[in-house]
Short mmCIF file of C-alpha atoms in Angstrom, two decimals:
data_model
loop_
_atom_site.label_atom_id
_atom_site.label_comp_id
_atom_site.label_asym_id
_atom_site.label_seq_id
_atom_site.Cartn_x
_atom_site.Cartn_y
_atom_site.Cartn_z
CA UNK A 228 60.88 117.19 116.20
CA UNK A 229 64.46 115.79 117.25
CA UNK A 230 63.56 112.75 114.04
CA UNK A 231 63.03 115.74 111.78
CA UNK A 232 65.70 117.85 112.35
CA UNK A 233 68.27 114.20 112.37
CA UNK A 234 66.34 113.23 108.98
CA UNK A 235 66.88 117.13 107.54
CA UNK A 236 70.80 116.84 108.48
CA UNK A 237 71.11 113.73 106.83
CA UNK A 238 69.64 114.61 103.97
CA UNK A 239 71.78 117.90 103.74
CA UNK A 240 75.12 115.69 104.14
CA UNK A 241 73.54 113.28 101.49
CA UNK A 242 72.99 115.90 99.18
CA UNK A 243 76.37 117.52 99.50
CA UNK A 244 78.45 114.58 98.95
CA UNK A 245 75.81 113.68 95.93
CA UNK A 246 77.31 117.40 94.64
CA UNK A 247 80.54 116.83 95.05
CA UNK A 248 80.88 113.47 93.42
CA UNK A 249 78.89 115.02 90.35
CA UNK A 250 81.59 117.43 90.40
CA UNK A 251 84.18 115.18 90.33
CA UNK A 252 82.93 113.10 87.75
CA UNK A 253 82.37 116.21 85.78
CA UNK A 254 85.58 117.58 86.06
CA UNK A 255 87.26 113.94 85.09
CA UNK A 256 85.32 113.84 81.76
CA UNK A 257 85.53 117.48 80.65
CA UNK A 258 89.18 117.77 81.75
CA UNK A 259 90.79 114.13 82.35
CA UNK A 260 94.31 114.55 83.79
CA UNK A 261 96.96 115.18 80.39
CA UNK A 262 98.69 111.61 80.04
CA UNK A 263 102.38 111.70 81.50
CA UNK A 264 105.61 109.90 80.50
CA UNK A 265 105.24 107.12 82.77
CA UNK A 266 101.58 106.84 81.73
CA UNK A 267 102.56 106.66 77.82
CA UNK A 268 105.86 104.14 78.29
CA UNK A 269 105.66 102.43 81.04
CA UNK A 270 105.41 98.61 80.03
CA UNK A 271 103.57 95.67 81.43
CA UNK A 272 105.70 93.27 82.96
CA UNK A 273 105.99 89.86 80.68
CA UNK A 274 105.25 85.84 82.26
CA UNK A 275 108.01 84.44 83.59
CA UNK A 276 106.27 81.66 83.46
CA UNK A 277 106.89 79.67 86.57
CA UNK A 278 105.69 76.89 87.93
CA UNK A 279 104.31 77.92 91.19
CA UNK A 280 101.94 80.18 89.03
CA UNK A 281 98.27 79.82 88.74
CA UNK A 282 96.13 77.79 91.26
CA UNK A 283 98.08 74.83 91.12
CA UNK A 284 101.11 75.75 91.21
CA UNK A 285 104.04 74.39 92.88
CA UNK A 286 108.01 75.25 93.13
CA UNK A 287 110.75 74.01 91.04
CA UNK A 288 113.42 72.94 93.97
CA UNK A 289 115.62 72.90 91.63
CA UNK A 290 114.85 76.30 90.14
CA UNK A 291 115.04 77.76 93.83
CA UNK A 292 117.93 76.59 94.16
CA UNK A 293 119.56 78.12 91.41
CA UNK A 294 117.63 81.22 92.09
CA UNK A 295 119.36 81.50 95.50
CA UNK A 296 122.84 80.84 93.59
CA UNK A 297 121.95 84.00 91.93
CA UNK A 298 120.87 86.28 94.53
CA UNK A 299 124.04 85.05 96.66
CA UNK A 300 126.45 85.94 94.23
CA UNK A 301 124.71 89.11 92.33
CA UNK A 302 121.98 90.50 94.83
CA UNK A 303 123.16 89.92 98.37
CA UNK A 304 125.99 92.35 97.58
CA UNK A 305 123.05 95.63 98.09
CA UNK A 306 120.14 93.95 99.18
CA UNK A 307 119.09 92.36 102.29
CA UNK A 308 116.96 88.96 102.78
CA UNK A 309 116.30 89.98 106.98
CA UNK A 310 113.02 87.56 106.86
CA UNK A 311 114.75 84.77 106.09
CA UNK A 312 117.02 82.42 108.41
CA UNK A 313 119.83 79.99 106.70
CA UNK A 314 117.82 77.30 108.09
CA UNK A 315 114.95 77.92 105.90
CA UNK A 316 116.71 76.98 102.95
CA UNK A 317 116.24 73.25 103.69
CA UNK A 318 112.71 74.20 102.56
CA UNK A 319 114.54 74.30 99.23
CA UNK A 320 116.15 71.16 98.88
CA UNK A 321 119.58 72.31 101.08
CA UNK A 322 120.68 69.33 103.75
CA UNK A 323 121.58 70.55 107.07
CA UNK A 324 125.14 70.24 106.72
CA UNK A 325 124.54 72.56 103.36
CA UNK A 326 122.80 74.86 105.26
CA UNK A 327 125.38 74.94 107.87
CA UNK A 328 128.56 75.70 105.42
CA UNK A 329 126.29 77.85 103.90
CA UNK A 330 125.99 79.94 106.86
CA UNK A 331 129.26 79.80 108.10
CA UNK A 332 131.05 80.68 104.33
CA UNK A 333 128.29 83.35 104.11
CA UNK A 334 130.86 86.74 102.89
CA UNK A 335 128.92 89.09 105.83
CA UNK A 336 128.86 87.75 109.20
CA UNK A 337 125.93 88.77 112.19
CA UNK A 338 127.01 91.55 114.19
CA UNK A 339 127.56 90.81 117.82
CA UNK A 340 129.08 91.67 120.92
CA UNK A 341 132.03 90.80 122.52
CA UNK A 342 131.41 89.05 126.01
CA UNK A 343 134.47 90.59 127.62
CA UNK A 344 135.10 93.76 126.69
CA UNK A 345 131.30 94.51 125.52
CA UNK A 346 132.66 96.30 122.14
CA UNK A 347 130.63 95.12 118.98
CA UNK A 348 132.04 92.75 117.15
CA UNK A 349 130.64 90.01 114.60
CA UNK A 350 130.46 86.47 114.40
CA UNK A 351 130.19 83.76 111.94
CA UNK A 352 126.55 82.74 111.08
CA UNK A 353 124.63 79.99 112.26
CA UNK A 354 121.47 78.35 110.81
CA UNK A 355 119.03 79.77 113.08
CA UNK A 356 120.46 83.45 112.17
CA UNK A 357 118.67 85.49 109.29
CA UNK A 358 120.73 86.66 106.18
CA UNK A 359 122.52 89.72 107.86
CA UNK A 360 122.09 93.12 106.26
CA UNK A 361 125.15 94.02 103.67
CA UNK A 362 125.01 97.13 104.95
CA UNK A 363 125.59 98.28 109.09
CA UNK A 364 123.10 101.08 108.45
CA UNK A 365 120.73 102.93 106.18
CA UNK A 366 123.35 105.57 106.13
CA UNK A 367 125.81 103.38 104.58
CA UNK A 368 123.31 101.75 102.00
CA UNK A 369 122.46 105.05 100.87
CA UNK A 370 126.14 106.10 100.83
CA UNK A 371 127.35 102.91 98.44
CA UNK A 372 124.49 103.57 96.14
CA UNK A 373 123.93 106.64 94.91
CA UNK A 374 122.07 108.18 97.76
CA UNK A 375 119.61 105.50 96.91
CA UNK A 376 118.42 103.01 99.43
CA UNK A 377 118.40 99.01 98.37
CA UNK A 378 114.73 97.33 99.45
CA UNK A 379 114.70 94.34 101.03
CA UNK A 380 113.84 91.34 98.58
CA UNK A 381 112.17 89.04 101.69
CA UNK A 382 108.24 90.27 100.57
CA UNK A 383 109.67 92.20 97.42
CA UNK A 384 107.46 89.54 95.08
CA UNK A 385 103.96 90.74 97.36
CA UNK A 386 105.11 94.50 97.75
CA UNK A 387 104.87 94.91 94.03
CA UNK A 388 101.96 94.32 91.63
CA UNK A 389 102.46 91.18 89.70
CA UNK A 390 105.60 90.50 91.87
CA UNK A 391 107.10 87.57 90.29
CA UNK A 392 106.61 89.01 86.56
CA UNK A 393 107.78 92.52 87.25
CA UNK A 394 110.84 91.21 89.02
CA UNK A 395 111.80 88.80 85.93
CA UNK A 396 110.50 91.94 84.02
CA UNK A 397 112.90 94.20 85.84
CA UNK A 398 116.02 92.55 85.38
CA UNK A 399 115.64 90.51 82.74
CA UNK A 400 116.93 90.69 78.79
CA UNK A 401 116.17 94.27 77.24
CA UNK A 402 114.80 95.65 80.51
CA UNK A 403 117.61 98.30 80.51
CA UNK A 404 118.11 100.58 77.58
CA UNK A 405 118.47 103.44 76.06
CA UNK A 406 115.78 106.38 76.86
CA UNK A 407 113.81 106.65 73.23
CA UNK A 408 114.15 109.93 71.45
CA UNK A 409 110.53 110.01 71.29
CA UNK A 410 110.33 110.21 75.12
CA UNK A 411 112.54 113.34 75.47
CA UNK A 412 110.96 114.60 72.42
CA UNK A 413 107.14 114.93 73.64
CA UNK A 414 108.19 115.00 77.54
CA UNK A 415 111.10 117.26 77.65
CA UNK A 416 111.26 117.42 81.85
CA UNK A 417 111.89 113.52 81.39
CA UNK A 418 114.71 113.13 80.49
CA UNK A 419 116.90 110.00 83.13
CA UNK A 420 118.99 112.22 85.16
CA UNK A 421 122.78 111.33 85.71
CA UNK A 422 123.61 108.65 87.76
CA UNK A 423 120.06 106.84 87.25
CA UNK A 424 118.93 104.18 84.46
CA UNK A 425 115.89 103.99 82.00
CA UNK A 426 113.87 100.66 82.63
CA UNK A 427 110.37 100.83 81.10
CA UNK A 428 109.30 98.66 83.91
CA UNK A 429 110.13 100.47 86.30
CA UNK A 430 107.53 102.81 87.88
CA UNK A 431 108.84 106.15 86.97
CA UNK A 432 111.15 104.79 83.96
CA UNK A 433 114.15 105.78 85.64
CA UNK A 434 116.18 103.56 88.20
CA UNK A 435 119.17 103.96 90.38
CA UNK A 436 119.91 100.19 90.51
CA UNK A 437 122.37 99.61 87.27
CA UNK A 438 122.00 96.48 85.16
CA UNK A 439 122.30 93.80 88.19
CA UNK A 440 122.68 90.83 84.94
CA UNK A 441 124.49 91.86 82.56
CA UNK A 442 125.93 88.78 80.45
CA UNK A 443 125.10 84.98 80.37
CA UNK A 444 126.91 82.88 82.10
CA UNK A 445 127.38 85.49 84.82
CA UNK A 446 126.85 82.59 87.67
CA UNK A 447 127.83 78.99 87.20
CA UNK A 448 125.15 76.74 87.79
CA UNK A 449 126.08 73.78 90.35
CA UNK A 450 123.24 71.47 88.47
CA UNK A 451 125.00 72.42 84.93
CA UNK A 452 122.04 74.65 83.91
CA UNK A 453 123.38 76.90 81.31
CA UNK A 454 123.07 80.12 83.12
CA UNK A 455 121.88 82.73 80.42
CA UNK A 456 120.64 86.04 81.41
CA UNK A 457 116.90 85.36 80.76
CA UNK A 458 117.38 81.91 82.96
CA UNK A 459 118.72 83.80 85.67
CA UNK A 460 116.21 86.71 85.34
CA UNK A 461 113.23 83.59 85.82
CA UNK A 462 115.27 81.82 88.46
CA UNK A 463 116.05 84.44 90.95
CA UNK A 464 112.06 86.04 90.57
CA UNK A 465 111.08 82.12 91.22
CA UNK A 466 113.18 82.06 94.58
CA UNK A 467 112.03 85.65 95.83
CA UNK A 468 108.39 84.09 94.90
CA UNK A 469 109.04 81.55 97.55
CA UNK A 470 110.93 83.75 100.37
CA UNK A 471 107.95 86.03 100.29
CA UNK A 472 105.07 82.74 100.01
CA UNK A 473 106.92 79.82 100.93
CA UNK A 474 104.25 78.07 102.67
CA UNK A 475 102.50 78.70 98.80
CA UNK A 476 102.06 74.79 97.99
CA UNK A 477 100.55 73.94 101.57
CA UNK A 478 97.82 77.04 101.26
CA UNK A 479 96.94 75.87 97.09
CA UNK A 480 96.52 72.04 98.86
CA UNK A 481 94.37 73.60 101.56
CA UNK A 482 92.57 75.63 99.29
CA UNK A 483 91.73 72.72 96.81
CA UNK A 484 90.77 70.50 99.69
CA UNK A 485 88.32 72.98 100.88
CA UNK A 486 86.71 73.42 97.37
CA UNK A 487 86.47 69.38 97.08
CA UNK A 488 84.34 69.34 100.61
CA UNK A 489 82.26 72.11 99.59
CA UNK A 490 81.21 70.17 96.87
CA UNK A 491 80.60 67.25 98.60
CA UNK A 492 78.98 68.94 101.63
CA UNK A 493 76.99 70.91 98.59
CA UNK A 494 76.00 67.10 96.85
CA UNK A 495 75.14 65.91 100.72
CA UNK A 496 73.06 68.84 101.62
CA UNK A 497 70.84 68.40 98.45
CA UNK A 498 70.58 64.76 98.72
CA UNK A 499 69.38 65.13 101.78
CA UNK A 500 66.88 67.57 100.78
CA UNK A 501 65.62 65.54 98.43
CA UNK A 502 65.03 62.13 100.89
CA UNK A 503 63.35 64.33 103.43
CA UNK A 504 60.83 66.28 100.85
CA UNK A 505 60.47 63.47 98.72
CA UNK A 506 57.04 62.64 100.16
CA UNK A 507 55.53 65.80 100.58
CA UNK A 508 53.38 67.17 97.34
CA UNK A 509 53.39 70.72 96.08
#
Protein backbone atom coordinates (compact mmCIF):
# COMPACT_ATOMS: atom_id res chain seq x y z
CA UNK A 1 0.00 0.00 0.00
CA UNK A 2 2.78 2.52 1.33
CA UNK A 3 4.73 1.52 -2.62
CA UNK A 4 1.45 2.61 -4.17
CA UNK A 5 0.61 5.58 -2.64
CA UNK A 6 4.92 6.70 -3.01
CA UNK A 7 4.55 5.50 -6.83
CA UNK A 8 0.97 7.64 -7.18
CA UNK A 9 2.86 10.87 -5.64
CA UNK A 10 5.56 10.54 -7.90
CA UNK A 11 3.76 10.23 -10.68
CA UNK A 12 1.52 13.32 -9.73
CA UNK A 13 4.86 15.52 -9.27
CA UNK A 14 6.06 13.96 -12.65
CA UNK A 15 3.11 14.92 -14.34
CA UNK A 16 2.94 18.44 -13.04
CA UNK A 17 6.33 19.51 -13.87
CA UNK A 18 5.69 17.58 -17.45
CA UNK A 19 2.65 20.50 -17.53
CA UNK A 20 4.45 23.14 -16.68
CA UNK A 21 7.40 22.76 -18.97
CA UNK A 22 4.76 22.25 -21.89
CA UNK A 23 3.59 25.48 -20.79
CA UNK A 24 6.60 27.11 -20.91
CA UNK A 25 7.63 25.95 -24.10
CA UNK A 26 4.28 26.96 -25.34
CA UNK A 27 4.28 30.26 -24.16
CA UNK A 28 8.09 30.84 -25.65
CA UNK A 29 6.93 29.89 -29.20
CA UNK A 30 3.51 31.57 -29.37
CA UNK A 31 4.79 34.70 -27.58
CA UNK A 32 8.82 34.81 -27.58
CA UNK A 33 9.98 37.78 -25.45
CA UNK A 34 9.88 41.26 -28.07
CA UNK A 35 13.73 41.74 -28.94
CA UNK A 36 15.26 44.74 -26.85
CA UNK A 37 17.97 47.34 -27.63
CA UNK A 38 20.72 45.51 -26.19
CA UNK A 39 19.44 42.36 -27.92
CA UNK A 40 19.37 44.19 -31.52
CA UNK A 41 22.99 46.23 -31.06
CA UNK A 42 24.90 44.78 -28.88
CA UNK A 43 28.14 43.54 -30.79
CA UNK A 44 30.34 40.54 -30.49
CA UNK A 45 33.57 41.30 -29.20
CA UNK A 46 36.45 41.01 -32.13
CA UNK A 47 40.09 38.61 -31.70
CA UNK A 48 42.61 40.31 -30.26
CA UNK A 49 44.48 37.84 -31.36
CA UNK A 50 47.01 36.95 -28.75
CA UNK A 51 49.31 34.60 -28.33
CA UNK A 52 48.35 32.86 -25.23
CA UNK A 53 45.06 32.00 -27.19
CA UNK A 54 43.96 28.62 -28.22
CA UNK A 55 45.40 25.36 -26.68
CA UNK A 56 48.82 26.19 -27.16
CA UNK A 57 49.13 29.23 -26.30
CA UNK A 58 51.73 31.01 -24.50
CA UNK A 59 52.48 34.83 -23.33
CA UNK A 60 54.32 37.44 -25.12
CA UNK A 61 56.75 38.78 -22.09
CA UNK A 62 57.25 41.36 -23.93
CA UNK A 63 53.63 42.17 -24.68
CA UNK A 64 52.94 41.88 -20.78
CA UNK A 65 55.14 44.03 -20.22
CA UNK A 66 53.94 46.72 -22.19
CA UNK A 67 50.48 45.82 -21.16
CA UNK A 68 51.40 46.61 -17.52
CA UNK A 69 53.01 50.04 -18.87
CA UNK A 70 49.54 50.70 -19.86
CA UNK A 71 47.45 49.81 -17.04
CA UNK A 72 50.09 51.74 -14.72
CA UNK A 73 49.81 54.85 -16.40
CA UNK A 74 45.97 54.79 -17.77
CA UNK A 75 44.06 52.14 -15.56
CA UNK A 76 45.58 52.11 -12.10
CA UNK A 77 44.30 55.69 -11.77
CA UNK A 78 40.28 53.98 -11.04
CA UNK A 79 40.88 50.50 -10.92
CA UNK A 80 42.42 48.22 -8.53
CA UNK A 81 44.81 45.04 -9.25
CA UNK A 82 44.28 43.70 -5.12
CA UNK A 83 45.23 39.95 -6.40
CA UNK A 84 48.32 40.80 -7.48
CA UNK A 85 51.67 41.49 -5.41
CA UNK A 86 54.69 43.68 -7.10
CA UNK A 87 56.60 40.61 -6.78
CA UNK A 88 54.62 38.76 -9.25
CA UNK A 89 55.68 40.80 -11.96
CA UNK A 90 59.03 38.95 -12.22
CA UNK A 91 56.66 36.35 -13.72
CA UNK A 92 56.74 38.90 -16.54
CA UNK A 93 60.17 39.41 -17.32
CA UNK A 94 60.74 42.34 -14.33
CA UNK A 95 64.29 41.68 -12.28
CA UNK A 96 64.03 42.04 -8.66
CA UNK A 97 65.60 45.27 -8.42
CA UNK A 98 62.73 46.35 -11.18
CA UNK A 99 60.27 45.05 -9.15
CA UNK A 100 61.56 46.76 -6.17
CA UNK A 101 61.69 50.51 -7.75
CA UNK A 102 58.64 49.55 -9.10
CA UNK A 103 57.07 49.22 -5.84
CA UNK A 104 58.62 51.82 -4.09
CA UNK A 105 57.91 54.71 -7.16
CA UNK A 106 54.40 53.13 -7.24
CA UNK A 107 52.07 56.90 -7.13
CA UNK A 108 49.66 55.17 -4.13
CA UNK A 109 51.37 53.81 -1.24
CA UNK A 110 49.80 50.72 1.32
CA UNK A 111 47.98 52.11 4.09
CA UNK A 112 49.42 51.44 7.48
CA UNK A 113 49.68 52.31 10.91
CA UNK A 114 51.84 54.29 12.78
CA UNK A 115 53.74 52.26 15.58
CA UNK A 116 53.73 55.14 18.03
CA UNK A 117 50.93 57.00 18.01
CA UNK A 118 48.64 54.09 16.38
CA UNK A 119 46.99 56.78 13.82
CA UNK A 120 46.81 55.36 10.17
CA UNK A 121 49.23 56.33 8.11
CA UNK A 122 50.81 54.80 4.78
CA UNK A 123 53.95 53.51 3.71
CA UNK A 124 55.94 53.00 0.68
CA UNK A 125 55.37 49.57 -1.04
CA UNK A 126 57.35 46.62 -0.92
CA UNK A 127 57.43 43.58 -3.27
CA UNK A 128 55.57 41.25 -1.21
CA UNK A 129 52.60 44.00 -0.95
CA UNK A 130 49.62 43.78 -3.54
CA UNK A 131 48.85 46.83 -5.86
CA UNK A 132 46.99 49.04 -3.21
CA UNK A 133 43.47 50.19 -4.01
CA UNK A 134 43.40 53.93 -5.72
CA UNK A 135 40.70 54.50 -3.78
CA UNK A 136 40.51 54.35 0.55
CA UNK A 137 36.92 53.18 0.14
CA UNK A 138 33.99 52.22 -2.01
CA UNK A 139 32.55 55.48 -0.96
CA UNK A 140 35.23 57.38 -2.51
CA UNK A 141 35.39 55.24 -5.82
CA UNK A 142 31.87 55.84 -6.26
CA UNK A 143 32.30 59.55 -5.38
CA UNK A 144 35.29 60.20 -8.20
CA UNK A 145 33.27 58.41 -10.77
CA UNK A 146 30.05 59.23 -11.31
CA UNK A 147 28.39 57.32 -8.57
CA UNK A 148 29.79 54.42 -10.46
CA UNK A 149 32.00 51.87 -8.86
CA UNK A 150 35.48 50.79 -10.82
CA UNK A 151 35.81 46.63 -10.85
CA UNK A 152 38.77 45.21 -10.06
CA UNK A 153 40.81 44.06 -13.26
CA UNK A 154 42.76 40.99 -11.14
CA UNK A 155 39.99 38.11 -12.64
CA UNK A 156 38.27 40.85 -14.92
CA UNK A 157 39.52 38.57 -18.19
CA UNK A 158 37.46 35.20 -16.37
CA UNK A 159 34.51 37.39 -14.90
CA UNK A 160 33.47 38.25 -18.40
CA UNK A 161 32.55 36.03 -21.35
CA UNK A 162 35.31 35.94 -23.85
CA UNK A 163 37.44 38.01 -21.37
CA UNK A 164 40.44 38.81 -23.29
CA UNK A 165 38.37 39.80 -26.60
CA UNK A 166 35.71 41.85 -24.91
CA UNK A 167 38.33 43.74 -22.97
CA UNK A 168 40.41 44.60 -26.31
CA UNK A 169 36.75 44.95 -27.63
CA UNK A 170 35.88 47.41 -24.92
CA UNK A 171 38.48 49.81 -25.18
CA UNK A 172 39.80 49.47 -28.25
CA UNK A 173 39.52 51.71 -31.74
CA UNK A 174 35.71 52.60 -32.51
CA UNK A 175 34.45 50.97 -29.32
CA UNK A 176 33.08 54.40 -28.17
CA UNK A 177 30.73 56.36 -30.35
CA UNK A 178 28.02 58.02 -31.05
CA UNK A 179 24.45 56.35 -30.09
CA UNK A 180 22.90 55.58 -33.85
CA UNK A 181 19.76 57.42 -34.71
CA UNK A 182 18.29 54.20 -35.50
CA UNK A 183 18.63 53.11 -31.84
CA UNK A 184 16.65 56.06 -30.36
CA UNK A 185 14.44 55.82 -33.26
CA UNK A 186 12.89 52.15 -32.72
CA UNK A 187 13.82 52.13 -28.78
CA UNK A 188 12.87 55.49 -27.62
CA UNK A 189 13.43 54.62 -23.54
CA UNK A 190 17.16 54.01 -24.79
CA UNK A 191 18.44 56.68 -25.23
CA UNK A 192 22.53 56.96 -23.04
CA UNK A 193 21.59 59.07 -20.20
CA UNK A 194 23.92 62.09 -19.20
CA UNK A 195 27.00 61.43 -17.73
CA UNK A 196 27.23 57.73 -19.28
CA UNK A 197 28.81 56.54 -22.78
CA UNK A 198 27.47 54.35 -25.72
CA UNK A 199 29.84 51.24 -26.28
CA UNK A 200 28.13 48.52 -28.34
CA UNK A 201 30.15 46.10 -26.37
CA UNK A 202 29.17 46.85 -23.50
CA UNK A 203 26.31 44.86 -21.92
CA UNK A 204 23.61 47.38 -21.76
CA UNK A 205 25.25 49.80 -24.53
CA UNK A 206 25.73 52.42 -22.15
CA UNK A 207 28.92 52.88 -19.86
CA UNK A 208 30.02 55.17 -17.13
CA UNK A 209 33.76 54.56 -17.77
CA UNK A 210 34.71 57.43 -20.55
CA UNK A 211 37.11 56.61 -23.37
CA UNK A 212 40.14 55.22 -21.06
CA UNK A 213 42.49 55.41 -24.79
CA UNK A 214 41.86 58.01 -26.49
CA UNK A 215 44.90 58.83 -28.97
CA UNK A 216 48.04 56.84 -30.10
CA UNK A 217 50.91 57.34 -28.61
CA UNK A 218 49.13 57.94 -25.31
CA UNK A 219 52.01 55.78 -23.37
CA UNK A 220 55.60 55.60 -24.49
CA UNK A 221 56.73 52.27 -24.95
CA UNK A 222 60.19 51.48 -23.04
CA UNK A 223 60.94 48.61 -25.89
CA UNK A 224 60.19 51.43 -28.72
CA UNK A 225 56.88 49.74 -29.72
CA UNK A 226 54.92 52.36 -31.42
CA UNK A 227 52.14 52.69 -28.98
CA UNK A 228 48.90 53.16 -31.17
CA UNK A 229 45.56 52.87 -29.66
CA UNK A 230 44.67 49.42 -31.12
CA UNK A 231 48.35 48.15 -29.75
CA UNK A 232 47.54 49.30 -26.47
CA UNK A 233 43.88 48.07 -26.56
CA UNK A 234 45.69 44.20 -27.38
CA UNK A 235 48.49 44.79 -24.91
CA UNK A 236 46.76 45.74 -21.77
CA UNK A 237 43.75 42.73 -22.49
CA UNK A 238 47.06 40.39 -22.97
CA UNK A 239 48.42 41.42 -19.40
CA UNK A 240 44.91 41.24 -17.56
CA UNK A 241 44.81 37.65 -19.49
CA UNK A 242 47.79 36.73 -17.44
CA UNK A 243 46.92 38.46 -13.88
CA UNK A 244 43.71 36.52 -13.96
CA UNK A 245 45.59 32.88 -15.53
CA UNK A 246 49.10 33.36 -15.00
CA UNK A 247 49.96 29.92 -14.24
CA UNK A 248 48.13 29.53 -18.11
CA UNK A 249 51.41 28.03 -19.88
CA UNK A 250 52.17 25.47 -16.95
CA UNK A 251 48.27 24.09 -17.00
CA UNK A 252 48.36 23.97 -21.43
CA UNK A 253 51.98 21.87 -20.71
CA UNK A 254 50.16 19.75 -18.16
CA UNK A 255 47.27 19.36 -20.18
CA UNK A 256 49.23 18.27 -23.38
CA UNK A 257 51.34 15.93 -21.34
CA UNK A 258 48.35 14.22 -20.06
CA UNK A 259 46.79 13.80 -23.60
CA UNK A 260 50.35 12.32 -24.87
CA UNK A 261 50.13 9.46 -21.90
CA UNK A 262 46.66 8.75 -22.60
CA UNK A 263 47.62 7.86 -25.85
CA UNK A 264 50.32 5.89 -25.00
CA UNK A 265 48.64 4.20 -22.00
CA UNK A 266 45.62 3.82 -24.81
CA UNK A 267 48.46 2.11 -27.54
CA UNK A 268 49.82 -0.05 -24.28
CA UNK A 269 46.50 -1.20 -23.11
CA UNK A 270 45.59 -2.55 -26.65
CA UNK A 271 48.85 -4.06 -27.30
CA UNK A 272 48.53 -5.81 -24.51
CA UNK A 273 45.21 -7.02 -25.34
CA UNK A 274 46.23 -8.24 -28.29
CA UNK A 275 49.51 -10.53 -26.86
CA UNK A 276 47.25 -11.98 -24.22
CA UNK A 277 44.12 -12.96 -26.68
CA UNK A 278 46.22 -13.68 -29.45
CA UNK A 279 45.92 -17.43 -28.89
CA UNK A 280 42.53 -17.86 -28.02
CA UNK A 281 39.97 -18.54 -31.18
CA UNK A 282 36.53 -17.04 -31.54
Amino acid sequence: MVRFIAMLVGAAFTFVLALALWGTVSTAITDPAPESAEHEFHLHPKDAELSSAGFFGKFDRRQLQRGFQVYKEVCAACHSLKYVAFRDLEEIGYSEPEVKAIANQWVIETPSVNPDTGEATTRKNVPSDHFPSPFANEVAARAANNNALPPDLSLITKARHDGPNYLYSLIGPGAYRNQPAELVKEFPGSKTPPGLHYNPYFANLNIAMPPPLTADGQVTYTDGTRATHEQMSRDVAAFLTWTAEPKLESRHAAGFASVVFLLIFCFLAWGAYQNVWRDIKH
